[in-house]
Amino acid sequence: MAFDISKMRNIGISAHIDSGKTTTTERILFYCNKIHQIHEVRGKDGVGAVMDSMELERERGITIQSAATQVNWKDYTINVIDTPGHVDFTVEVERSLRVLDGAIMILCAVAGVQSQSITVDRQLKRYHVPRVAFVNKCDRQGANPIRVCGQIREKLGLNAHMMELPIGLEDKLQGVVDLVGMKALYFEGNSGEEVIVKDIPADMVDQANQYREELMDAVSMFDDSLMEDIMEKGYNDLDEAKVIAAIRKGTLAEQFVGVFCGSAHANKGIQPLLDGVIRYLPAPDEVENVALDLDNNEAEVKLECREGKPCVALGFKLDDGQYGQLTYTRIYQGKIKKGEELYNTRTKKKFKVGRLVRMNAAAMEDISEGVPGDIVALFGVDCASGDTFVDGDINYSMASMYVPEPVISYSITPKDKQAAMQMSKALNRFTKEDPTFRVNVDPESAETIIRGMGELHLDVYVERMRREYKCEVITGAPQVAYRESITAPADFNYTHKKQTGGSGQYGRVAGIMEPITEKDYEFVDAIKGGAIPNEYIPSCDKGFQKAMKEGSLIGAPIVGVKMTINDGQYHPVDSNDNAFQIAAIGAFREAYAKAKPVILEPIMKVQIAAPNEFQGAIFGLINQRRGVIVDSGDENGTTTVNSEVPLSEMFGFSTILRSSTQGKGEFTMEFEKYGKVPNAVADELTKKYQEARKAAQK
């Protein structure tokens, strides 16, 4: 039987932490007959959700790694990727979105659009991923999906409309009204597996008509003939297939978001959501994907999601599991067959496809080939996350994904010799798996430094070393990734002259150093009349970049500098690449001292939510930490405060917040920007740095 690509969907489930992504995925697996029993994320049965296959994930009740599984629903094949909601694991979300065609954005019916929902929305927009929304937890006290739909419109700027209305709310949630088919759906049986279709309850008919009219007005913008039908016949006798086609058109164009509702935990509303996925989200061949042709100045090439073309696939995630290294791979064009040779365009090496598997979270099944648009896993391939695999004579690379810079670091020391060997194995694997996890050795103290996106991010890796590699390490106090920058322009005119026996070194570099905000560094060549020969211009650029690696205030990297060279001098014998690099370093340092340098620190976007009675305590905690409150609001007895707080003040905050709010407060934090450090703090940091340098010199 020929494979029908129009019946495939690659979808991700993404949302704010604790909105119920993994619980929803668990229900999807159950209703698609992938599992025969539902387990909860924090289940009392000690099993944990299928998609949270890591021991750590089950203990903490959060998703750390994105998991992939394939299910079948009404003769459609759906690849589902469950992504983490915690911002420390943002690269997991990024790499999953990179390979998805559509997404389900889950929101909590009580909390609505939260800080991380905004982050997820930004990521979906960056990768142009069409989505449907699912308002979960409609059985909780204070649930109001219609209010959440309004928040999606206001806070995320999306054209969102209700596709369903809840029948009852909170503990009275019974089912949903489908506004496209105008019927009531109830979910019966032990686990809500039987969908019973009935007439809309009499007391809801007026409300259903009102929201159906709103929905039809919105989707008729995507189909002129539907608009004419509404004008002629009104809202009730419309062709359902035409309505579905119009909703699909708007969704694929990213100009419409259908809002479904229900409760995954109460087993209500998941089957219509699955229907929404196959009706409204794109098949792989309806999404435009481009690769860069490395043999043709990285010109963009449109990929065709069909067989008979050379294979192009992206290894988007590595997982070193119990069976060896697995590479999760999305096939964009052509096929991958067991036993054939593929070429890694980054390493320029060929490899043979040994074992090819389809993943169902931690379980797997062997397959002989992967078809276009599919997500499969390769075994034992030596590669890094984000590598492109091709066959034939093409040399393409998929555009790389956005990888944010780490903002926090720990020093780690192994307890003994055995641990040192295991630590090096673990770090080697983790850096391959996760591009935001970086490792380096401090040249002065010879300590191993690990860097990442937040305390939880690094704690999880330290814990994984302990469990998976039996490697005990001692961690140093967390360190913040400071930067240095300048606040005023400064001229430079520096001559490097060195005369030893034989030919010497000579180079003069002059110009201006200026502060910029839009990028870390910019180099401008304004030399006229050959004052510095063309071959030495790149040497000046290299010298400036070397000088930026370490500032004079606290030894942190320098950012936000524009270097313009407009004059200089060379010597026909004594000038060379090295002489101009040294001259540029000297010129940079000379100007830097005059350009009013400052220390910058990472400022985090912090959202705290707690019951109203703790509002004063929350404001106090932010003010004590040099924080700035951006806005605050209260809904259903919960105060939510958005603020910007320096990262250096946030260490150990979760413990303090718990004790200040009787364990009822929670917070999320993500990197926002770099900001200037107050003078008193800057003086203290500079003093510490100078003392450390003196101690090292002794």
XYZ file of C-alpha atoms in Angstrom:
698
model
C 0.000 0.000 0.000
C 1.426 3.404 -0.961
C 2.133 5.764 1.915
C -0.249 8.744 2.013
C 1.622 11.788 3.326
C -1.574 13.840 3.649
C -2.549 11.528 6.522
C 0.525 12.307 8.624
C 0.890 14.996 11.302
C 4.031 16.024 13.218
C 2.836 17.901 16.272
C 4.347 19.205 19.462
C 2.692 19.898 22.754
C 4.054 23.031 24.358
C 2.952 25.266 27.210
C 3.801 26.933 30.505
C 5.162 24.564 33.170
C 2.412 22.655 35.000
C -0.323 23.334 32.420
C -0.801 19.604 31.877
C 1.212 18.844 28.725
C 2.398 15.417 29.804
C -1.032 14.508 31.241
C -2.644 15.437 27.920
C -0.090 13.366 25.993
C -0.802 10.402 28.275
C -4.524 10.641 27.362
C -3.691 10.904 23.651
C -1.657 7.673 23.928
C -4.524 5.977 25.750
C -7.294 6.964 23.321
C -5.100 5.984 20.355
C -4.621 2.520 21.945
C -0.872 2.995 22.496
C -1.173 2.278 26.209
C -3.812 0.282 28.055
C -3.747 2.117 31.369
C -3.391 5.798 32.258
C -0.637 6.797 34.708
C -0.414 10.231 36.284
C 2.635 12.516 36.216
C 2.904 12.420 39.989
C 1.155 9.059 40.163
C 0.684 7.232 43.457
C 1.304 3.972 41.583
C 4.996 4.948 41.333
C 4.954 4.318 37.570
C 4.777 7.913 36.329
C 3.658 9.098 32.920
C 4.893 7.115 29.899
C 6.426 10.207 28.263
C 8.436 11.073 31.412
C 10.767 8.120 31.019
C 13.677 9.560 33.041
C 13.751 8.653 36.749
C 14.453 12.302 37.602
C 11.409 13.452 35.609
C 9.159 11.133 37.553
C 10.510 12.260 40.928
C 10.239 15.976 40.186
C 6.971 15.639 38.238
C 8.349 17.783 35.398
C 9.440 17.052 31.838
C 13.169 17.537 31.238
C 13.763 15.957 27.844
C 11.362 16.073 24.947
C 10.050 12.594 24.175
C 8.702 11.364 20.842
C 6.032 8.806 20.094
C 3.829 7.820 17.174
C 0.079 7.166 17.400
C -2.742 6.425 14.965
C -6.075 8.236 15.110
C -8.856 7.534 12.584
C -6.395 6.205 9.947
C -4.089 9.228 10.427
C -0.515 8.832 11.733
C 0.510 11.421 14.340
C 4.089 11.898 15.598
C 3.759 13.544 19.014
C 6.628 15.326 20.732
C 6.092 16.253 24.380
C 8.324 19.242 25.193
C 9.432 20.660 28.565
C 7.751 23.814 29.844
C 10.537 24.829 32.211
C 12.592 27.664 30.781
C 15.897 26.091 31.883
C 15.249 23.432 29.246
C 14.363 25.954 26.558
C 16.718 24.334 24.021
C 14.616 21.158 24.214
C 11.608 23.243 23.187
C 13.599 25.014 20.446
C 14.918 21.814 18.907
C 11.493 20.171 18.970
C 9.783 23.178 17.353
C 12.446 23.163 14.662
C 11.114 19.851 13.339
C 7.389 20.227 13.986
C 4.729 21.106 11.450
C 2.016 22.047 13.947
C 1.520 22.423 17.686
C -1.052 22.154 20.455
C -0.590 25.087 22.812
C -1.975 24.147 26.210
C -3.144 26.768 28.702
C -4.505 26.409 32.205
C -8.193 27.395 32.501
C -7.465 29.102 35.838
C -4.065 30.768 35.317
C -4.592 31.553 31.606
C -1.713 33.099 29.659
C 1.374 32.932 31.918
C 4.919 34.190 31.406
C 6.083 30.989 29.799
C 3.038 30.828 27.514
C 4.375 34.090 26.061
C 7.830 32.501 25.580
C 6.309 29.443 23.885
C 4.196 31.710 21.660
C 7.332 33.635 20.645
C 9.095 30.360 19.773
C 6.124 29.099 17.727
C 6.079 32.383 15.820
C 9.853 32.252 15.233
C 9.565 28.873 13.522
C 6.195 29.673 11.865
C 4.411 26.738 13.498
C 0.577 26.818 13.082
C -1.247 25.838 16.263
C -4.528 24.995 17.929
C -5.035 25.906 21.585
C -6.372 23.632 24.314
C -7.613 25.207 27.557
C -6.983 22.454 30.077
C -8.037 22.019 33.730
C -11.635 23.193 33.153
C -12.582 21.034 36.154
C -10.567 23.198 38.568
C -12.016 25.872 40.813
C -11.948 29.277 39.100
C -11.745 27.785 35.588
C -12.906 30.099 32.808
C -11.861 29.075 29.257
C -13.702 31.997 27.630
C -11.624 34.454 29.673
C -8.460 32.553 28.632
C -9.497 32.850 24.955
C -9.720 36.635 25.487
C -6.219 36.626 27.045
C -4.827 34.762 24.006
C -6.167 37.585 21.851
C -4.946 40.417 24.108
C -1.614 39.149 25.433
C -0.425 37.049 22.483
C -2.058 39.067 19.699
C -3.576 35.960 18.101
C -6.881 35.735 16.240
C -8.286 33.151 18.691
C -11.894 31.934 18.785
C -13.732 29.284 20.777
C -14.254 26.034 18.827
C -16.018 24.509 21.823
C -17.838 25.620 24.951
C -17.651 23.684 28.227
C -20.855 22.062 29.502
C -20.602 22.984 33.176
C -17.369 24.135 34.815
C -15.217 23.271 37.826
C -16.551 20.108 39.516
C -19.666 20.209 37.287
C -17.753 19.776 34.007
C -19.688 17.200 31.967
C -18.583 17.621 28.354
C -18.220 20.175 25.560
C -20.374 21.784 22.871
C -18.818 21.502 19.398
C -19.506 24.857 17.689
C -18.654 23.563 14.197
C -21.008 20.569 14.247
C -23.401 22.232 16.780
C -23.716 19.174 18.971
C -22.944 18.274 22.582
C -20.202 15.717 23.321
C -20.095 13.732 26.562
C -17.267 11.410 27.616
C -18.367 8.220 29.338
C -16.859 4.871 30.318
C -14.184 4.283 32.990
C -11.665 6.613 31.348
C -13.878 8.805 29.148
C -13.212 6.594 26.110
C -16.837 6.567 24.881
C -17.815 9.804 23.122
C -21.605 10.249 23.320
C -23.156 12.755 20.887
C -26.340 14.507 22.051
C -28.301 17.684 21.393
C -27.007 20.898 22.960
C -28.562 21.399 26.450
C -31.537 23.803 26.200
C -30.000 26.309 28.651
C -26.863 26.592 26.446
C -28.456 27.024 22.985
C -28.370 30.857 23.039
C -24.760 30.960 24.240
C -23.738 28.338 21.629
C -25.400 30.353 18.841
C -23.640 33.527 19.955
C -20.156 31.955 19.945
C -20.855 30.051 16.698
C -21.711 33.360 15.000
C -18.448 34.874 16.256
C -16.529 31.826 14.982
C -18.232 31.847 11.569
C -17.637 35.598 11.125
C -13.937 35.050 11.873
C -13.400 32.058 9.547
C -15.487 33.435 6.672
C -12.607 35.919 6.179
C -10.652 32.967 4.693
C -13.376 31.855 2.240
C -15.464 34.282 0.165
C -18.070 31.660 -0.749
C -18.597 30.878 2.951
C -19.138 34.607 3.557
C -21.772 34.638 0.781
C -23.461 31.549 2.283
C -23.697 33.321 5.658
C -25.280 36.378 4.038
C -27.818 34.221 2.169
C -28.663 31.446 4.653
C -27.568 32.804 8.044
C -25.314 30.872 10.430
C -27.140 27.568 10.825
C -27.373 25.821 7.451
C -23.720 26.051 6.452
C -21.784 23.284 4.733
C -19.650 21.757 7.534
C -16.887 20.666 5.114
C -16.600 24.248 3.849
C -16.353 25.584 7.424
C -13.627 23.047 8.284
C -11.694 23.964 5.097
C -11.871 27.690 5.989
C -10.656 27.067 9.571
C -7.810 24.935 8.192
C -6.823 27.643 5.700
C -6.691 30.305 8.446
C -4.753 28.021 10.809
C -2.129 27.076 8.193
C -1.658 30.747 7.323
C -1.017 31.408 11.064
C -3.912 33.877 11.025
C -6.382 31.874 13.108
C -6.177 29.843 16.323
C -9.040 27.524 17.252
C -9.529 27.185 21.026
C -10.607 23.775 22.348
C -11.375 23.108 26.013
C -11.697 20.278 28.495
C -9.744 18.534 31.235
C -7.086 15.941 30.462
C -7.020 14.821 34.091
C -10.808 14.281 34.095
C -10.619 12.542 30.666
C -12.838 15.119 28.950
C -12.265 16.843 25.613
C -9.219 14.949 24.281
C -10.899 13.093 21.382
C -12.305 16.295 19.761
C -8.837 17.848 20.213
C -7.358 14.912 18.234
C -10.014 15.495 15.562
C -8.897 19.148 15.522
C -5.276 18.079 14.990
C -6.069 15.995 11.902
C -8.581 18.532 10.552
C -6.700 21.802 11.054
C -2.944 21.191 11.439
C -0.723 20.732 8.366
C 0.591 17.553 6.756
C 4.394 17.545 6.213
C 4.020 18.423 2.507
C 1.952 21.547 3.334
C 4.840 23.172 5.186
C 7.632 24.917 3.338
C 11.082 23.767 4.463
C 14.337 25.133 3.113
C 17.929 23.916 3.272
C 21.139 25.817 2.570
C 23.225 24.633 -0.387
C 26.790 24.579 0.989
C 28.238 24.262 -2.528
C 26.470 27.437 -3.672
C 27.178 30.168 -1.051
C 24.486 28.781 1.259
C 21.739 29.633 -1.232
C 18.288 28.582 0.001
C 16.850 25.443 -1.589
C 13.189 24.510 -1.219
C 12.806 20.890 -0.101
C 10.098 18.630 -1.517
C 8.537 16.294 0.997
C 8.246 13.277 -1.304
C 9.977 10.076 -2.326
C 12.246 9.837 -5.360
C 14.297 12.883 -4.300
C 17.723 12.730 -2.585
C 17.337 12.272 1.166
C 17.692 15.318 3.451
C 17.197 14.730 7.188
C 17.999 16.602 10.410
C 19.335 14.931 13.565
C 17.549 17.209 16.031
C 18.108 15.413 19.330
C 20.597 12.955 20.795
C 19.805 10.544 23.568
C 22.380 8.244 25.109
C 19.994 5.670 26.505
C 20.305 2.103 27.707
C 20.717 0.893 24.107
C 23.531 3.319 23.097
C 23.331 6.662 21.312
C 20.038 7.356 19.583
C 19.679 10.200 17.107
C 16.123 11.460 16.666
C 15.862 12.402 12.984
C 13.243 14.264 10.966
C 13.160 13.321 7.274
C 12.406 16.361 5.093
C 12.906 14.862 1.646
C 13.427 11.349 0.254
C 13.675 8.185 2.367
C 16.059 6.651 4.885
C 16.518 2.902 4.372
C 18.218 0.423 6.648
C 21.647 -0.555 5.308
C 22.140 2.452 3.014
C 24.899 5.069 3.308
C 24.251 8.647 4.415
C 26.619 11.631 4.555
C 26.911 14.048 7.508
C 27.427 17.504 5.927
C 29.043 18.958 9.072
C 31.661 16.258 9.748
C 31.963 15.441 5.999
C 31.873 11.730 6.877
C 29.787 8.878 5.488
C 28.064 6.368 7.739
C 25.898 3.306 7.255
C 22.335 3.214 8.608
C 22.524 0.162 10.859
C 19.424 -0.046 12.975
C 16.426 2.185 12.275
C 13.718 2.473 14.940
C 10.511 4.282 15.740
C 10.372 5.609 19.300
C 7.399 5.371 21.626
C 8.806 7.409 24.543
C 11.281 4.891 26.076
C 10.094 1.853 24.060
C 11.002 1.302 20.418
C 10.105 -0.754 17.365
C 12.439 -1.699 14.503
C 11.509 -0.461 11.020
C 13.133 -1.025 7.613
C 12.654 2.496 6.217
C 11.605 6.018 7.160
C 9.330 7.891 4.758
C 9.334 11.640 3.881
C 7.971 13.765 6.726
C 8.505 11.016 9.311
C 10.393 11.210 12.615
C 12.600 8.164 13.238
C 15.665 7.328 15.337
C 19.067 6.126 14.095
C 21.358 3.982 16.207
C 25.063 4.405 16.823
C 25.655 7.412 14.552
C 28.530 9.668 15.617
C 27.027 13.157 15.280
C 26.039 16.276 17.214
C 22.613 17.782 17.752
C 21.566 19.779 14.660
C 23.588 17.802 12.071
C 22.154 17.315 8.562
C 22.233 13.902 6.847
C 21.981 13.565 3.036
C 22.453 10.948 0.334
C 23.474 11.353 -3.280
C 25.605 14.233 -4.510
C 23.923 17.086 -2.650
C 25.647 19.056 0.105
C 22.803 20.699 2.030
C 22.517 21.913 5.587
C 19.286 22.654 7.428
C 19.426 26.172 8.928
C 20.685 25.910 12.472
C 18.360 26.558 15.403
C 18.588 29.464 17.840
C 20.775 28.580 20.857
C 20.731 31.100 23.726
C 23.921 31.908 25.663
C 24.309 30.379 29.170
C 23.885 32.824 32.080
C 25.045 30.832 35.120
C 28.042 28.659 35.955
C 29.221 26.223 38.681
C 32.686 24.898 39.297
C 32.677 21.110 39.725
C 35.357 18.896 41.248
C 35.298 15.072 41.197
C 35.597 13.414 44.643
C 38.215 10.845 43.557
C 40.126 9.442 40.566
C 37.357 7.034 39.566
C 34.826 9.909 39.614
C 37.174 12.038 37.455
C 37.048 9.453 34.634
C 33.273 9.133 34.853
C 32.854 12.932 35.019
C 34.737 13.401 31.773
C 32.514 10.744 30.062
C 29.349 12.394 31.389
C 30.373 15.930 30.379
C 31.327 14.732 26.907
C 27.874 13.202 26.438
C 25.904 16.100 27.951
C 27.593 18.749 25.760
C 26.782 16.674 22.658
C 23.150 16.328 23.742
C 22.504 19.886 24.863
C 23.953 22.931 23.037
C 23.127 25.255 25.982
C 25.223 23.167 28.395
C 28.862 24.279 28.072
C 32.054 23.070 29.777
C 35.433 24.748 30.039
C 38.509 24.672 32.288
C 39.417 27.910 34.053
C 43.028 28.659 32.957
C 43.898 30.306 36.298
C 42.341 27.928 38.844
C 42.354 24.805 36.566
C 38.800 24.098 37.798
C 36.175 22.555 35.516
C 33.354 25.069 34.959
C 29.899 24.023 33.740
C 27.578 26.696 32.359
C 23.858 26.603 31.647
C 20.488 28.350 31.573
C 19.645 28.315 35.280
C 20.141 26.593 38.640
C 17.662 23.795 37.864
C 19.361 23.130 34.511
C 22.778 22.591 36.118
C 21.369 20.771 39.176
C 19.690 18.237 36.881
C 22.989 17.529 35.096
C 24.895 17.176 38.384
C 22.183 14.780 39.599
C 22.345 12.831 36.309
C 26.129 12.425 36.737
C 25.480 10.962 40.170
C 22.780 8.542 38.976
C 23.752 7.570 35.470
C 27.546 7.601 35.888
C 27.889 6.889 39.652
C 30.047 10.008 39.734
C 30.106 12.091 42.926
C 31.138 15.726 42.360
C 31.512 18.741 44.640
C 29.919 21.890 43.192
C 31.169 25.394 43.909
C 28.906 28.386 44.528
C 26.948 29.480 41.435
C 28.638 32.202 39.380
C 26.861 34.774 37.251
C 27.953 35.383 33.641
C 28.856 39.085 33.915
C 29.827 41.191 30.907
C 31.660 44.495 30.514
C 30.761 47.316 28.130
C 31.426 51.004 27.427
C 29.206 54.060 27.826
C 31.101 56.777 25.931
C 33.058 57.073 22.657
C 36.860 57.267 22.864
C 39.628 57.884 20.318
C 42.682 55.683 20.012
C 46.040 56.128 18.319
C 48.442 53.376 19.296
C 51.837 52.440 17.913
C 53.396 49.027 18.492
C 57.140 49.122 17.901
C 59.576 46.389 18.844
C 63.177 46.218 17.693
C 65.281 43.168 18.366
C 68.171 41.833 16.275
C 67.024 41.386 12.662
C 63.577 42.534 11.512
C 61.382 44.146 14.183
C 57.651 44.629 14.577
C 55.788 47.787 13.664
C 52.150 48.835 13.351
C 50.124 51.948 14.149
C 46.343 51.846 14.488
C 44.102 54.902 14.997
C 40.345 55.403 15.081
C 37.358 55.563 17.400
C 35.638 53.156 19.835
C 31.884 53.670 20.313
C 29.122 51.966 22.320
C 26.384 50.072 20.372
C 23.317 48.218 21.639
C 22.056 46.129 18.729
C 25.020 43.694 18.612
C 28.046 42.597 20.648
C 30.707 43.795 18.221
C 31.040 45.671 14.953
C 34.193 46.449 12.961
C 34.321 49.307 10.419
C 37.203 49.817 7.997
C 37.387 53.549 7.147
C 41.042 53.562 6.027
C 41.730 55.771 3.041
C 44.827 56.049 0.884
C 46.331 52.729 1.992
C 47.557 53.985 5.415
C 47.199 50.330 6.464
C 47.512 47.829 3.588
C 44.423 45.681 2.888
C 46.101 42.458 4.024
C 46.512 43.862 7.587
C 42.907 45.070 8.012
C 41.683 41.568 9.134
C 44.645 41.494 11.598
C 43.267 44.643 13.283
C 39.808 43.015 13.467
C 41.306 39.845 15.021
C 43.277 41.914 17.558
C 40.163 43.850 18.673
C 38.209 40.589 19.081
C 41.015 39.050 21.142
C 41.068 42.122 23.418
C 37.292 41.818 23.951
C 37.626 38.391 25.555
C 38.676 39.902 28.881
C 37.860 43.341 30.250
C 40.000 45.241 32.748
C 37.281 45.711 35.420
C 36.504 42.099 36.408
C 37.994 40.080 33.550
C 34.562 39.457 31.959
C 34.002 39.412 28.173
C 33.320 42.849 26.628
C 30.160 43.434 24.547
C 28.461 46.322 22.733
C 31.520 47.856 21.067
C 31.914 49.345 17.581
C 35.540 49.742 16.444
C 36.232 52.069 13.509
C 39.780 52.362 12.151
C 40.415 55.481 10.091
C 44.193 55.922 10.151
C 47.407 54.038 10.778
C 50.911 53.404 9.551
C 52.962 50.443 8.440
C 56.597 49.643 7.748
C 57.500 47.812 4.512
C 59.819 45.413 6.388
C 58.767 45.332 10.055
C 54.962 45.223 9.602
C 53.212 41.834 9.632
C 49.970 40.159 10.734
C 51.193 39.694 14.317
C 52.414 43.300 14.670
C 48.999 44.698 13.677
C 47.164 42.252 15.960
C 49.285 43.419 18.915
C 48.820 47.078 17.887
C 45.017 46.563 17.771
C 45.026 44.955 21.243
C 47.025 47.893 22.621
C 44.749 50.413 20.884
C 41.636 48.697 22.269
C 42.941 48.740 25.846
C 44.010 52.386 25.543
C 40.539 53.446 24.327
C 38.668 51.136 26.730
C 40.158 52.880 29.777
C 38.840 56.247 28.435
C 35.407 54.998 27.278
C 33.846 54.890 30.788
C 33.592 51.083 31.069
C 30.806 49.510 33.156
C 29.919 46.019 34.393
C 26.718 44.415 33.059
C 24.775 41.609 34.744
C 22.036 39.257 33.490
C 18.573 40.571 34.387
C 15.910 37.879 34.627
C 12.217 38.129 33.869
C 10.624 36.736 37.045
C 6.935 35.914 37.426
C 5.690 35.076 40.927
C 2.196 33.765 41.664
C 0.785 33.303 45.175
C -2.509 33.749 47.071
C -3.559 37.402 47.549
C -2.697 37.531 51.255
C 1.017 37.232 50.364
C 1.049 40.195 47.936
C 2.990 42.418 50.364
C 5.525 39.669 51.045
C 6.124 39.165 47.289
C 6.689 42.902 46.714
C 9.109 42.898 49.661
C 11.074 39.927 48.278
C 11.471 41.640 44.869
C 12.527 44.992 46.381
C 15.125 43.312 48.619
C 16.696 41.815 45.494
C 17.194 45.049 43.539
C 14.178 44.041 41.458
C 11.850 46.261 39.444
C 8.138 45.398 39.398
C 6.821 45.602 35.813
C 3.162 44.891 36.552
C 0.903 42.918 38.851
C -2.659 41.668 38.785
C -4.951 39.428 40.750
C -7.501 36.929 39.518
C -9.479 34.352 41.467
C -7.626 35.082 44.700
C -4.157 34.716 43.152
C -1.720 37.612 42.800
C 0.666 37.442 39.826
C 3.646 39.786 39.818
C 5.923 40.283 36.800
C 9.306 41.774 37.585
C 12.904 42.126 36.421
C 15.511 40.976 38.938
C 19.313 40.547 38.641
C 20.253 36.854 38.449
C 22.890 37.272 41.169
C 20.087 38.032 43.663
C 17.955 35.001 42.724
C 20.086 32.127 44.058
C 18.154 29.945 46.490
C 15.014 31.998 45.873
C 12.673 28.992 45.712
C 13.350 28.130 49.396
C 12.813 31.749 50.517
C 9.610 32.070 48.482
C 8.256 28.841 49.974
C 8.865 29.963 53.552
C 7.409 33.451 52.867
C 4.193 32.083 51.332
C 3.623 28.952 53.461
C 4.620 26.825 50.477
C 1.851 28.281 48.277
C 3.952 30.572 46.045
C 5.579 29.546 42.778
C 7.811 31.394 40.340
C 9.308 31.112 36.866
C 12.404 32.886 35.671
C 14.000 33.421 32.270
C 16.785 35.574 30.881
C 15.549 38.992 29.720
C 18.578 41.244 29.016
C 21.898 42.554 30.336
C 21.713 45.636 32.576
C 24.238 47.953 34.290
C 25.390 46.934 37.760
C 24.917 49.665 40.465
C 28.162 51.447 41.435
C 28.382 49.951 44.935
C 28.057 46.395 43.580
C 30.493 47.178 40.724
C 33.115 48.444 43.210
C 32.762 45.270 45.265
C 33.090 43.017 42.178
C 36.160 44.949 40.947
C 37.802 44.735 44.379
C 37.201 40.951 44.556
C 38.646 40.499 41.062
C 41.810 42.509 41.873
C 42.330 40.537 45.114
C 41.905 37.218 43.280
C 44.453 38.313 40.658
C 46.994 39.310 43.303
C 46.500 35.983 45.097
C 46.981 34.081 41.809
C 50.202 36.003 41.037
C 51.723 35.073 44.403
